[in-house]
mmCIF file of N, CA and C in Angstrom:
data_model
loop_
_atom_site.group_PDB
_atom_site.id
_atom_site.type_symbol
_atom_site.label_atom_id
_atom_site.label_comp_id
_atom_site.label_asym_id
_atom_site.label_seq_id
_atom_site.Cartn_x
_atom_site.Cartn_y
_atom_site.Cartn_z
ATOM 1 N N MET A 690 1.756 -1.371 -0.206
ATOM 2 C CA MET A 690 0.425 -0.096 -0.292
ATOM 3 C C MET A 690 0.548 1.412 -0.117
ATOM 4 N N THR A 691 0.205 2.163 -0.249
ATOM 5 C CA THR A 691 0.925 3.214 -0.322
ATOM 6 C C THR A 691 0.852 3.920 0.767
ATOM 7 N N ALA A 692 1.350 4.557 0.891
ATOM 8 C CA ALA A 692 1.145 5.542 2.170
ATOM 9 C C ALA A 692 0.280 6.266 2.663
ATOM 10 N N ALA A 693 0.380 7.238 1.566
ATOM 11 C CA ALA A 693 -0.196 8.561 1.320
ATOM 12 C C ALA A 693 -1.754 7.950 0.738
ATOM 13 N N SER A 694 -2.481 7.453 0.760
ATOM 14 C CA SER A 694 -3.994 6.896 -0.309
ATOM 15 C C SER A 694 -3.769 5.772 0.329
ATOM 16 N N GLY A 695 -3.581 5.004 0.876
ATOM 17 C CA GLY A 695 -3.687 3.365 1.492
ATOM 18 C C GLY A 695 -3.976 2.337 0.699
ATOM 19 N N ARG A 696 -3.900 3.032 -0.715
ATOM 20 C CA ARG A 696 -4.365 1.812 -1.508
ATOM 21 C C ARG A 696 -3.134 1.320 -1.669
ATOM 22 N N PRO A 697 -3.523 0.287 -2.403
ATOM 23 C CA PRO A 697 -2.437 -0.545 -3.291
ATOM 24 C C PRO A 697 -1.567 -0.169 -4.637
ATOM 25 N N ALA A 698 -0.692 0.195 -4.443
ATOM 26 C CA ALA A 698 -0.201 0.536 -5.813
ATOM 27 C C ALA A 698 -0.149 0.022 -7.066
ATOM 28 N N ILE A 699 -0.194 0.348 -8.338
ATOM 29 C CA ILE A 699 -0.493 -0.296 -8.998
ATOM 30 C C ILE A 699 0.731 -0.538 -9.450
ATOM 31 N N VAL A 700 1.119 -2.092 -9.684
ATOM 32 C CA VAL A 700 2.639 -2.569 -10.133
ATOM 33 C C VAL A 700 2.565 -2.666 -11.970
ATOM 34 N N VAL A 701 2.841 -2.151 -12.620
ATOM 35 C CA VAL A 701 3.417 -2.650 -13.973
ATOM 36 C C VAL A 701 4.596 -3.482 -14.318
ATOM 37 N N THR A 702 4.069 -4.498 -15.226
ATOM 38 C CA THR A 702 5.488 -5.047 -15.569
ATOM 39 C C THR A 702 5.493 -5.380 -16.364
ATOM 40 N N HIS A 703 6.833 -5.361 -17.104
ATOM 41 C CA HIS A 703 6.869 -6.030 -18.612
ATOM 42 C C HIS A 703 6.935 -7.192 -18.943
ATOM 43 N N GLU A 704 6.108 -7.716 -19.906
ATOM 44 C CA GLU A 704 5.728 -8.567 -20.221
ATOM 45 C C GLU A 704 6.031 -9.155 -21.764
ATOM 46 N N GLY A 705 7.633 -8.731 -22.713
ATOM 47 C CA GLY A 705 7.730 -8.246 -23.838
ATOM 48 C C GLY A 705 8.035 -7.731 -24.935
ATOM 49 N N GLY A 706 8.511 -7.418 -25.368
ATOM 50 C CA GLY A 706 8.295 -7.205 -26.566
ATOM 51 C C GLY A 706 8.463 -5.261 -25.465
ATOM 52 N N VAL A 707 6.811 -4.782 -26.374
ATOM 53 C CA VAL A 707 6.286 -3.563 -25.880
ATOM 54 C C VAL A 707 5.260 -3.983 -24.938
ATOM 55 N N THR A 708 4.877 -5.006 -24.924
ATOM 56 C CA THR A 708 3.559 -5.183 -24.420
ATOM 57 C C THR A 708 4.114 -5.393 -22.157
ATOM 58 N N PHE A 709 2.883 -4.937 -21.694
ATOM 59 C CA PHE A 709 2.737 -4.056 -20.398
ATOM 60 C C PHE A 709 2.057 -4.774 -19.826
ATOM 61 N N ALA A 710 1.360 -5.251 -18.783
ATOM 62 C CA ALA A 710 0.666 -5.422 -17.573
ATOM 63 C C ALA A 710 0.735 -4.982 -16.444
ATOM 64 N N ALA A 711 -0.454 -3.963 -16.357
ATOM 65 C CA ALA A 711 -0.663 -3.323 -14.651
ATOM 66 C C ALA A 711 -1.321 -4.413 -13.621
ATOM 67 N N LYS A 712 -0.948 -4.850 -12.403
ATOM 68 C CA LYS A 712 -1.826 -5.335 -11.583
ATOM 69 C C LYS A 712 -2.831 -4.190 -10.910
ATOM 70 N N VAL A 713 -4.148 -3.733 -11.086
ATOM 71 C CA VAL A 713 -5.037 -3.263 -10.241
ATOM 72 C C VAL A 713 -5.112 -3.988 -8.908
ATOM 73 N N ARG A 714 -5.249 -4.343 -8.303
ATOM 74 C CA ARG A 714 -6.074 -4.630 -7.125
ATOM 75 C C ARG A 714 -5.907 -6.088 -7.554
ATOM 76 N N SER A 715 -6.724 -6.845 -8.097
ATOM 77 C CA SER A 715 -6.573 -8.204 -8.062
ATOM 78 C C SER A 715 -7.050 -8.167 -10.068
ATOM 79 N N HIS A 716 -7.207 -7.735 -10.383
ATOM 80 C CA HIS A 716 -7.100 -6.819 -12.237
ATOM 81 C C HIS A 716 -5.912 -7.119 -12.784
ATOM 82 N N ARG A 717 -6.089 -7.856 -14.130
ATOM 83 C CA ARG A 717 -4.965 -7.997 -14.296
ATOM 84 C C ARG A 717 -4.872 -7.220 -15.457
ATOM 85 N N VAL A 718 -4.206 -5.780 -15.935
ATOM 86 C CA VAL A 718 -4.965 -5.284 -17.383
ATOM 87 C C VAL A 718 -3.525 -4.977 -18.630
ATOM 88 N N VAL A 719 -3.285 -5.697 -19.721
ATOM 89 C CA VAL A 719 -2.719 -5.624 -20.470
ATOM 90 C C VAL A 719 -2.666 -4.178 -21.590
ATOM 91 N N VAL A 720 -1.195 -3.897 -21.022
ATOM 92 C CA VAL A 720 -1.105 -2.410 -23.042
ATOM 93 C C VAL A 720 -0.065 -3.293 -23.908
ATOM 94 N N ASP A 721 -0.356 -2.533 -24.691
ATOM 95 C CA ASP A 721 0.283 -2.516 -25.620
ATOM 96 C C ASP A 721 0.621 -1.632 -26.868
ATOM 97 N N GLN A 722 0.740 -1.394 -27.987
ATOM 98 C CA GLN A 722 1.166 -1.183 -29.124
ATOM 99 C C GLN A 722 0.035 -1.284 -30.081
ATOM 100 N N PRO A 723 -0.086 -0.545 -30.538
ATOM 101 C CA PRO A 723 -1.293 -1.173 -32.308
ATOM 102 C C PRO A 723 0.449 -1.273 -32.750
ATOM 103 N N LEU A 724 -0.964 -2.384 -34.219
ATOM 104 C CA LEU A 724 0.858 -2.968 -35.147
ATOM 105 C C LEU A 724 1.383 -2.237 -35.533
ATOM 106 N N GLN A 725 1.224 -0.567 -36.252
ATOM 107 C CA GLN A 725 2.026 0.138 -37.266
ATOM 108 C C GLN A 725 2.955 0.913 -35.838
ATOM 109 N N ALA A 726 2.695 0.717 -34.731
ATOM 110 C CA ALA A 726 3.694 0.903 -33.387
ATOM 111 C C ALA A 726 4.274 0.220 -33.597
ATOM 112 N N GLY A 727 4.445 -1.130 -33.468
ATOM 113 C CA GLY A 727 5.764 -2.517 -33.428
ATOM 114 C C GLY A 727 4.801 -2.813 -32.523
ATOM 115 N N GLY A 728 3.877 -2.675 -32.056
ATOM 116 C CA GLY A 728 3.184 -3.483 -31.005
ATOM 117 C C GLY A 728 2.511 -4.632 -31.601
ATOM 118 N N SER A 729 1.810 -5.852 -30.912
ATOM 119 C CA SER A 729 0.704 -6.782 -31.394
ATOM 120 C C SER A 729 -0.123 -6.610 -30.939
ATOM 121 N N ASP A 730 -0.705 -5.145 -30.906
ATOM 122 C CA ASP A 730 -2.309 -4.889 -30.503
ATOM 123 C C ASP A 730 -3.064 -5.239 -29.404
ATOM 124 N N SER A 731 -2.150 -6.512 -28.479
ATOM 125 C CA SER A 731 -2.985 -7.235 -27.256
ATOM 126 C C SER A 731 -3.349 -6.316 -26.500
ATOM 127 N N GLY A 732 -3.971 -5.444 -26.466
ATOM 128 C CA GLY A 732 -4.523 -4.376 -25.408
ATOM 129 C C GLY A 732 -4.487 -3.019 -26.128
ATOM 130 N N PRO A 733 -4.918 -2.243 -25.350
ATOM 131 C CA PRO A 733 -5.203 -0.682 -25.780
ATOM 132 C C PRO A 733 -3.809 -0.092 -25.636
ATOM 133 N N ALA A 734 -3.088 1.218 -26.235
ATOM 134 C CA ALA A 734 -1.855 1.843 -25.657
ATOM 135 C C ALA A 734 -2.168 2.629 -24.527
ATOM 136 N N PRO A 735 -1.053 2.639 -23.716
ATOM 137 C CA PRO A 735 -1.149 3.241 -22.599
ATOM 138 C C PRO A 735 -1.817 4.390 -22.489
ATOM 139 N N ILE A 736 -1.595 5.491 -23.566
ATOM 140 C CA ILE A 736 -2.910 6.541 -23.656
ATOM 141 C C ILE A 736 -4.265 6.618 -23.664
ATOM 142 N N GLU A 737 -4.611 5.568 -24.238
ATOM 143 C CA GLU A 737 -5.890 4.888 -24.830
ATOM 144 C C GLU A 737 -6.388 5.176 -23.571
ATOM 145 N N LEU A 738 -5.698 4.487 -22.130
ATOM 146 C CA LEU A 738 -6.442 4.079 -20.725
ATOM 147 C C LEU A 738 -6.992 5.244 -20.538
ATOM 148 N N LEU A 739 -6.019 6.563 -20.642
ATOM 149 C CA LEU A 739 -6.436 7.634 -20.056
ATOM 150 C C LEU A 739 -7.748 8.097 -20.795
ATOM 151 N N ALA A 740 -8.178 7.936 -22.150
ATOM 152 C CA ALA A 740 -10.094 8.272 -22.343
ATOM 153 C C ALA A 740 -10.924 7.272 -21.491
ATOM 154 N N VAL A 741 -10.363 5.981 -21.583
ATOM 155 C CA VAL A 741 -11.012 4.280 -21.185
ATOM 156 C C VAL A 741 -11.408 5.445 -19.427
ATOM 157 N N SER A 742 -10.397 5.610 -19.145
ATOM 158 C CA SER A 742 -11.327 5.989 -17.875
ATOM 159 C C SER A 742 -11.389 7.659 -17.608
ATOM 160 N N LEU A 743 -11.422 8.497 -18.601
ATOM 161 C CA LEU A 743 -12.430 9.534 -18.190
ATOM 162 C C LEU A 743 -14.181 8.710 -18.793
ATOM 163 N N GLY A 744 -14.207 8.246 -19.995
ATOM 164 C CA GLY A 744 -15.386 8.025 -20.172
ATOM 165 C C GLY A 744 -16.135 6.537 -19.999
ATOM 166 N N THR A 745 -15.309 6.072 -19.010
ATOM 167 C CA THR A 745 -16.279 5.018 -18.252
ATOM 168 C C THR A 745 -16.391 6.108 -16.601
ATOM 169 N N CYS A 746 -15.939 6.816 -16.124
ATOM 170 C CA CYS A 746 -15.743 7.491 -14.795
ATOM 171 C C CYS A 746 -17.226 8.341 -15.070
ATOM 172 N N VAL A 747 -17.357 9.214 -16.423
ATOM 173 C CA VAL A 747 -18.309 9.889 -16.227
ATOM 174 C C VAL A 747 -20.028 8.936 -16.873
ATOM 175 N N ALA A 748 -19.204 7.563 -17.250
ATOM 176 C CA ALA A 748 -20.237 6.897 -17.397
ATOM 177 C C ALA A 748 -21.056 6.269 -16.446
ATOM 178 N N TYR A 749 -20.486 6.069 -15.197
ATOM 179 C CA TYR A 749 -20.225 5.727 -13.913
ATOM 180 C C TYR A 749 -20.860 6.842 -12.806
ATOM 181 N N TYR A 750 -20.868 8.011 -13.355
ATOM 182 C CA TYR A 750 -21.637 9.053 -11.951
ATOM 183 C C TYR A 750 -23.062 9.433 -13.113
ATOM 184 N N VAL A 751 -22.626 9.665 -14.501
ATOM 185 C CA VAL A 751 -24.386 9.428 -15.132
ATOM 186 C C VAL A 751 -25.632 8.668 -14.370
ATOM 187 N N GLN A 752 -24.318 7.650 -15.170
ATOM 188 C CA GLN A 752 -25.482 6.600 -14.604
ATOM 189 C C GLN A 752 -25.991 6.053 -13.146
ATOM 190 N N GLN A 753 -25.088 7.275 -11.837
ATOM 191 C CA GLN A 753 -25.844 6.941 -10.805
ATOM 192 C C GLN A 753 -26.846 7.797 -10.555
ATOM 193 N N PHE A 754 -26.510 9.229 -11.117
ATOM 194 C CA PHE A 754 -27.578 10.061 -11.170
ATOM 195 C C PHE A 754 -29.358 9.743 -11.598
ATOM 196 N N CYS A 755 -29.420 8.953 -12.721
ATOM 197 C CA CYS A 755 -30.023 8.812 -13.465
ATOM 198 C C CYS A 755 -30.920 7.556 -12.464
ATOM 199 N N HIS A 756 -29.946 6.286 -12.198
ATOM 200 C CA HIS A 756 -30.882 5.294 -11.061
ATOM 201 C C HIS A 756 -30.561 5.887 -9.992
ATOM 202 N N ILE A 757 -30.458 6.663 -9.241
ATOM 203 C CA ILE A 757 -31.287 7.645 -7.935
ATOM 204 C C ILE A 757 -33.006 8.380 -8.754
ATOM 205 N N ARG A 758 -32.566 9.113 -9.460
ATOM 206 C CA ARG A 758 -33.443 9.927 -9.977
ATOM 207 C C ARG A 758 -34.600 8.844 -10.587
ATOM 208 N N ARG A 759 -34.564 7.474 -10.725
ATOM 209 C CA ARG A 759 -35.163 7.006 -12.021
ATOM 210 C C ARG A 759 -35.201 6.964 -12.967
ATOM 211 N N LEU A 760 -34.302 8.042 -13.678
ATOM 212 C CA LEU A 760 -34.347 7.887 -15.348
ATOM 213 C C LEU A 760 -33.631 6.993 -16.247
ATOM 214 N N PRO A 761 -34.174 6.703 -17.041
ATOM 215 C CA PRO A 761 -33.429 6.092 -17.933
ATOM 216 C C PRO A 761 -31.857 6.060 -17.695
ATOM 217 N N TYR A 762 -32.006 4.939 -18.112
ATOM 218 C CA TYR A 762 -29.880 4.452 -18.386
ATOM 219 C C TYR A 762 -29.255 3.521 -19.299
ATOM 220 N N GLU A 763 -30.217 2.253 -18.834
ATOM 221 C CA GLU A 763 -30.106 1.590 -19.913
ATOM 222 C C GLU A 763 -29.418 1.189 -21.443
ATOM 223 N N GLY A 764 -28.334 0.964 -21.810
ATOM 224 C CA GLY A 764 -28.026 1.151 -23.616
ATOM 225 C C GLY A 764 -27.809 2.593 -23.020
ATOM 226 N N MET A 765 -26.942 2.956 -22.396
ATOM 227 C CA MET A 765 -26.371 4.726 -21.900
ATOM 228 C C MET A 765 -25.146 4.076 -23.006
ATOM 229 N N ARG A 766 -24.119 4.609 -23.889
ATOM 230 C CA ARG A 766 -23.057 5.011 -24.231
ATOM 231 C C ARG A 766 -22.407 6.629 -23.744
ATOM 232 N N VAL A 767 -21.360 6.061 -23.480
ATOM 233 C CA VAL A 767 -20.646 7.462 -23.485
ATOM 234 C C VAL A 767 -19.009 7.337 -24.440
ATOM 235 N N GLU A 768 -18.650 8.334 -25.754
ATOM 236 C CA GLU A 768 -18.133 8.748 -26.406
ATOM 237 C C GLU A 768 -17.040 9.371 -26.102
ATOM 238 N N VAL A 769 -15.537 8.922 -26.465
ATOM 239 C CA VAL A 769 -14.816 9.746 -25.472
ATOM 240 C C VAL A 769 -13.616 9.849 -27.336
ATOM 241 N N GLU A 770 -13.462 10.873 -27.850
ATOM 242 C CA GLU A 770 -12.442 11.412 -28.991
ATOM 243 C C GLU A 770 -11.184 12.101 -28.602
ATOM 244 N N THR A 771 -10.318 11.800 -28.985
ATOM 245 C CA THR A 771 -9.110 12.757 -28.624
ATOM 246 C C THR A 771 -8.365 13.254 -29.645
ATOM 247 N N ILE A 772 -8.165 14.515 -29.317
ATOM 248 C CA ILE A 772 -7.173 14.918 -30.565
ATOM 249 C C ILE A 772 -5.769 14.863 -29.656
ATOM 250 N N GLY A 773 -4.906 15.008 -30.670
ATOM 251 C CA GLY A 773 -3.799 15.271 -29.959
ATOM 252 C C GLY A 773 -2.903 16.547 -29.925
ATOM 253 N N ALA A 774 -2.238 16.441 -29.558
ATOM 254 C CA ALA A 774 -1.308 17.598 -28.958
ATOM 255 C C ALA A 774 0.221 17.832 -29.592
ATOM 256 N N ALA A 775 1.267 18.134 -29.892
ATOM 257 C CA ALA A 775 2.619 18.888 -29.426
ATOM 258 C C ALA A 775 3.251 19.557 -28.681
ATOM 259 N N ASN A 776 4.358 19.960 -28.123
ATOM 260 C CA ASN A 776 5.230 20.023 -27.640
ATOM 261 C C ASN A 776 4.919 20.571 -26.312
ATOM 262 N N PRO A 777 4.043 19.324 -25.058
ATOM 263 C CA PRO A 777 5.187 17.841 -25.164
ATOM 264 C C PRO A 777 4.481 17.150 -26.365
ATOM 265 N N HIS A 778 4.387 16.151 -26.886
ATOM 266 C CA HIS A 778 3.761 15.045 -27.528
ATOM 267 C C HIS A 778 2.894 14.462 -25.956
ATOM 268 N N ARG A 779 1.320 15.163 -26.700
ATOM 269 C CA ARG A 779 -0.341 14.935 -25.335
ATOM 270 C C ARG A 779 -0.825 14.593 -26.412
ATOM 271 N N ILE A 780 -2.446 14.473 -25.512
ATOM 272 C CA ILE A 780 -3.511 14.635 -25.986
ATOM 273 C C ILE A 780 -3.476 15.687 -25.470
ATOM 274 N N GLY A 781 -4.410 16.849 -26.599
ATOM 275 C CA GLY A 781 -4.708 17.860 -25.883
ATOM 276 C C GLY A 781 -6.032 18.345 -25.904
ATOM 277 N N ARG A 782 -6.958 17.273 -26.182
ATOM 278 C CA ARG A 782 -8.052 17.639 -26.309
ATOM 279 C C ARG A 782 -9.413 16.312 -25.892
ATOM 280 N N PHE A 783 -9.927 16.366 -24.922
ATOM 281 C CA PHE A 783 -10.938 15.145 -25.105
ATOM 282 C C PHE A 783 -12.146 15.500 -25.151
ATOM 283 N N THR A 784 -12.849 14.994 -26.087
ATOM 284 C CA THR A 784 -13.859 15.005 -26.026
ATOM 285 C C THR A 784 -15.190 14.433 -26.074
ATOM 286 N N VAL A 785 -15.977 14.543 -24.956
ATOM 287 C CA VAL A 785 -16.843 13.385 -24.659
ATOM 288 C C VAL A 785 -18.074 13.814 -24.732
ATOM 289 N N ARG A 786 -18.521 12.689 -25.475
ATOM 290 C CA ARG A 786 -20.486 13.015 -25.902
ATOM 291 C C ARG A 786 -21.350 11.280 -24.765
ATOM 292 N N VAL A 787 -22.098 12.193 -24.464
ATOM 293 C CA VAL A 787 -22.635 10.805 -23.329
ATOM 294 C C VAL A 787 -24.317 11.056 -24.023
ATOM 295 N N VAL A 788 -24.240 10.128 -24.206
ATOM 296 C CA VAL A 788 -25.844 9.104 -25.289
ATOM 297 C C VAL A 788 -26.473 8.817 -24.274
ATOM 298 N N LEU A 789 -27.859 9.570 -24.075
ATOM 299 C CA LEU A 789 -29.027 8.337 -23.299
ATOM 300 C C LEU A 789 -30.036 7.985 -23.765
ATOM 301 N N PRO A 790 -29.927 6.754 -23.205
ATOM 302 C CA PRO A 790 -30.955 6.296 -24.154
ATOM 303 C C PRO A 790 -31.981 6.377 -24.594
ATOM 304 N N GLU A 791 -33.274 7.677 -23.509
ATOM 305 C CA GLU A 791 -34.028 8.225 -23.988
ATOM 306 C C GLU A 791 -33.890 10.002 -23.435
ATOM 307 N N GLU A 792 -35.214 10.845 -24.310
ATOM 308 C CA GLU A 792 -35.071 11.852 -23.596
ATOM 309 C C GLU A 792 -34.991 12.087 -22.036
ATOM 310 N N ILE A 793 -34.653 13.386 -21.564
ATOM 311 C CA ILE A 793 -34.476 13.200 -20.000
ATOM 312 C C ILE A 793 -35.876 14.313 -20.008
ATOM 313 N N PRO A 794 -36.436 14.683 -18.865
ATOM 314 C CA PRO A 794 -37.253 15.835 -18.732
ATOM 315 C C PRO A 794 -36.115 17.542 -18.375
ATOM 316 N N GLU A 795 -36.518 18.437 -18.882
ATOM 317 C CA GLU A 795 -35.256 19.127 -19.594
ATOM 318 C C GLU A 795 -34.445 20.052 -17.885
ATOM 319 N N HIS A 796 -35.802 19.942 -16.996
ATOM 320 C CA HIS A 796 -34.792 20.426 -16.106
ATOM 321 C C HIS A 796 -33.942 19.752 -15.231
ATOM 322 N N TYR A 797 -33.498 18.500 -15.866
ATOM 323 C CA TYR A 797 -32.581 17.401 -14.890
ATOM 324 C C TYR A 797 -31.430 17.993 -16.194
ATOM 325 N N SER A 798 -31.402 18.547 -17.545
ATOM 326 C CA SER A 798 -30.104 18.658 -18.323
ATOM 327 C C SER A 798 -28.884 19.007 -17.600
ATOM 328 N N ALA A 799 -29.350 20.599 -16.732
ATOM 329 C CA ALA A 799 -28.176 21.535 -16.699
ATOM 330 C C ALA A 799 -27.011 20.708 -15.246
ATOM 331 N N MET A 800 -28.195 19.754 -14.383
ATOM 332 C CA MET A 800 -27.758 19.127 -13.167
ATOM 333 C C MET A 800 -26.660 17.926 -13.822
ATOM 334 N N LEU A 801 -27.513 17.150 -14.856
ATOM 335 C CA LEU A 801 -26.544 15.586 -15.215
ATOM 336 C C LEU A 801 -25.483 16.540 -16.269
ATOM 337 N N GLN A 802 -25.365 17.286 -16.802
ATOM 338 C CA GLN A 802 -24.227 17.835 -17.023
ATOM 339 C C GLN A 802 -22.857 18.194 -16.480
ATOM 340 N N ARG A 803 -23.120 18.784 -15.037
ATOM 341 C CA ARG A 803 -22.154 19.614 -14.133
ATOM 342 C C ARG A 803 -21.821 17.679 -13.558
ATOM 343 N N VAL A 804 -23.108 16.934 -12.820
ATOM 344 C CA VAL A 804 -22.787 15.761 -12.918
ATOM 345 C C VAL A 804 -21.794 14.913 -13.617
ATOM 346 N N ALA A 805 -21.904 15.146 -15.020
ATOM 347 C CA ALA A 805 -21.035 14.246 -15.762
ATOM 348 C C ALA A 805 -19.235 15.085 -16.015
ATOM 349 N N GLN A 806 -19.200 16.536 -15.806
ATOM 350 C CA GLN A 806 -17.642 16.823 -15.385
ATOM 351 C C GLN A 806 -17.858 16.924 -13.992
ATOM 352 N N SER A 807 -17.958 16.086 -13.219
ATOM 353 C CA SER A 807 -17.976 16.010 -11.629
ATOM 354 C C SER A 807 -17.263 14.852 -11.176
ATOM 355 N N CYS A 808 -17.464 14.085 -11.597
ATOM 356 C CA CYS A 808 -16.066 12.722 -11.536
ATOM 357 C C CYS A 808 -14.893 12.861 -11.255
ATOM 358 N N PRO A 809 -13.983 11.987 -10.757
ATOM 359 C CA PRO A 809 -12.847 12.384 -10.467
ATOM 360 C C PRO A 809 -11.816 12.326 -11.648
ATOM 361 N N ALA A 810 -12.246 11.217 -12.534
ATOM 362 C CA ALA A 810 -11.163 11.409 -13.753
ATOM 363 C C ALA A 810 -11.212 12.978 -14.573
ATOM 364 N N HIS A 811 -12.401 14.009 -14.618
ATOM 365 C CA HIS A 811 -12.534 14.569 -14.990
ATOM 366 C C HIS A 811 -11.996 16.150 -14.399
ATOM 367 N N ASN A 812 -12.204 15.470 -12.950
ATOM 368 C CA ASN A 812 -11.579 16.794 -12.179
ATOM 369 C C ASN A 812 -9.861 16.636 -12.024
ATOM 370 N N THR A 813 -9.203 15.414 -12.169
ATOM 371 C CA THR A 813 -8.051 15.123 -12.604
ATOM 372 C C THR A 813 -7.466 15.795 -13.481
ATOM 373 N N LEU A 814 -8.499 15.461 -14.873
ATOM 374 C CA LEU A 814 -7.802 16.017 -16.047
ATOM 375 C C LEU A 814 -7.701 17.875 -15.826
ATOM 376 N N HIS A 815 -8.906 18.056 -15.371
ATOM 377 C CA HIS A 815 -9.519 19.571 -16.245
ATOM 378 C C HIS A 815 -7.824 20.244 -14.731
ATOM 379 N N ALA A 816 -8.117 19.566 -13.606
ATOM 380 C CA ALA A 816 -7.483 20.649 -12.299
ATOM 381 C C ALA A 816 -5.827 20.323 -13.160
ATOM 382 N N GLY A 817 -5.876 19.190 -13.397
ATOM 383 C CA GLY A 817 -3.998 18.819 -13.113
ATOM 384 C C GLY A 817 -3.552 17.816 -12.061
ATOM 385 N N ALA A 818 -2.076 17.399 -11.753
ATOM 386 C CA ALA A 818 -1.809 16.571 -11.274
ATOM 387 C C ALA A 818 -0.757 16.586 -11.005
ATOM 388 N N ASP A 819 -0.078 16.613 -9.511
ATOM 389 C CA ASP A 819 1.404 16.591 -10.080
ATOM 390 C C ASP A 819 1.922 14.814 -10.026
ATOM 391 N N VAL A 820 2.842 15.071 -11.026
ATOM 392 C CA VAL A 820 3.925 14.074 -11.243
ATOM 393 C C VAL A 820 4.933 13.459 -10.305
ATOM 394 N N VAL A 821 5.489 12.474 -9.683
ATOM 395 C CA VAL A 821 6.675 12.356 -9.410
ATOM 396 C C VAL A 821 7.297 11.258 -9.949
ATOM 397 N N VAL A 822 8.038 11.277 -10.373
ATOM 398 C CA VAL A 822 8.677 9.755 -11.655
ATOM 399 C C VAL A 822 10.415 10.423 -10.735
ATOM 400 N N ARG A 823 10.499 8.398 -9.968
ATOM 401 C CA ARG A 823 12.080 8.137 -9.255
ATOM 402 C C ARG A 823 12.272 6.765 -10.225
ATOM 403 N N VAL A 824 13.186 7.218 -10.840
ATOM 404 C CA VAL A 824 14.011 6.259 -11.233
ATOM 405 C C VAL A 824 14.740 5.480 -10.438
ATOM 406 N N GLU A 825 14.840 4.319 -9.963
ATOM 407 C CA GLU A 825 15.465 3.842 -9.471
ATOM 408 C C GLU A 825 16.116 2.537 -10.260
ATOM 409 N N SER A 826 17.275 1.661 -9.875
ATOM 410 C CA SER A 826 17.758 0.307 -9.947
ATOM 411 C C SER A 826 17.652 -0.545 -8.684
ATOM 412 N N ALA A 827 17.021 -2.128 -9.104
ATOM 413 C CA ALA A 827 16.702 -3.018 -8.830
ATOM 414 C C ALA A 827 18.016 -3.059 -7.872
ATOM 415 N N ILE A 828 17.794 -3.272 -6.242
ATOM 416 C CA ILE A 828 19.273 -4.170 -4.985
ATOM 417 C C ILE A 828 19.726 -5.450 -5.476
ATOM 418 N N PRO A 829 20.835 -5.779 -5.751
ATOM 419 C CA PRO A 829 20.685 -7.079 -6.062
ATOM 420 C C PRO A 829 20.556 -8.090 -4.600
ATOM 421 N N VAL A 830 19.840 -9.091 -4.248
ATOM 422 C CA VAL A 830 19.707 -10.273 -3.915
ATOM 423 C C VAL A 830 21.539 -10.343 -3.501
ATOM 424 N N SER A 831 21.489 -10.428 -1.822
ATOM 425 C CA SER A 831 22.445 -11.481 -1.089
ATOM 426 C C SER A 831 22.706 -12.704 -1.576
ATOM 427 N N ALA A 832 23.815 -13.607 -1.405
ATOM 428 C CA ALA A 832 23.292 -15.321 -1.889
ATOM 429 C C ALA A 832 23.583 -16.048 -0.591
#
């Protein structure tokens, strides 16, 4: 567990080539590069997981809002488009589109917009987060 959050660290290991696996609690997530980038496309690329995180987080918050108010959400989908940017190389814009299966009463529209923008993934990307990277060498085990 990490001292600051009390949550277990996500551990990423090299699987070979340009494929990596992340252990997230009891889950295993494989990431790879597309064929044109030298990978075998056995999983999404790491940068795609940012869009996955945003889309699923927005979807969860919208679903919970609708569920509590007994609004229709079965069949809802969230589409996330990304636009690249340079200097530094990154995603410059996420466009998130929430498609509900049915019309909802007009008085919920503004609230639903705020809810969709209040998920932790959106807040993290919107407000930014400090990222600390440390590179360490493995300590050899004594015989």
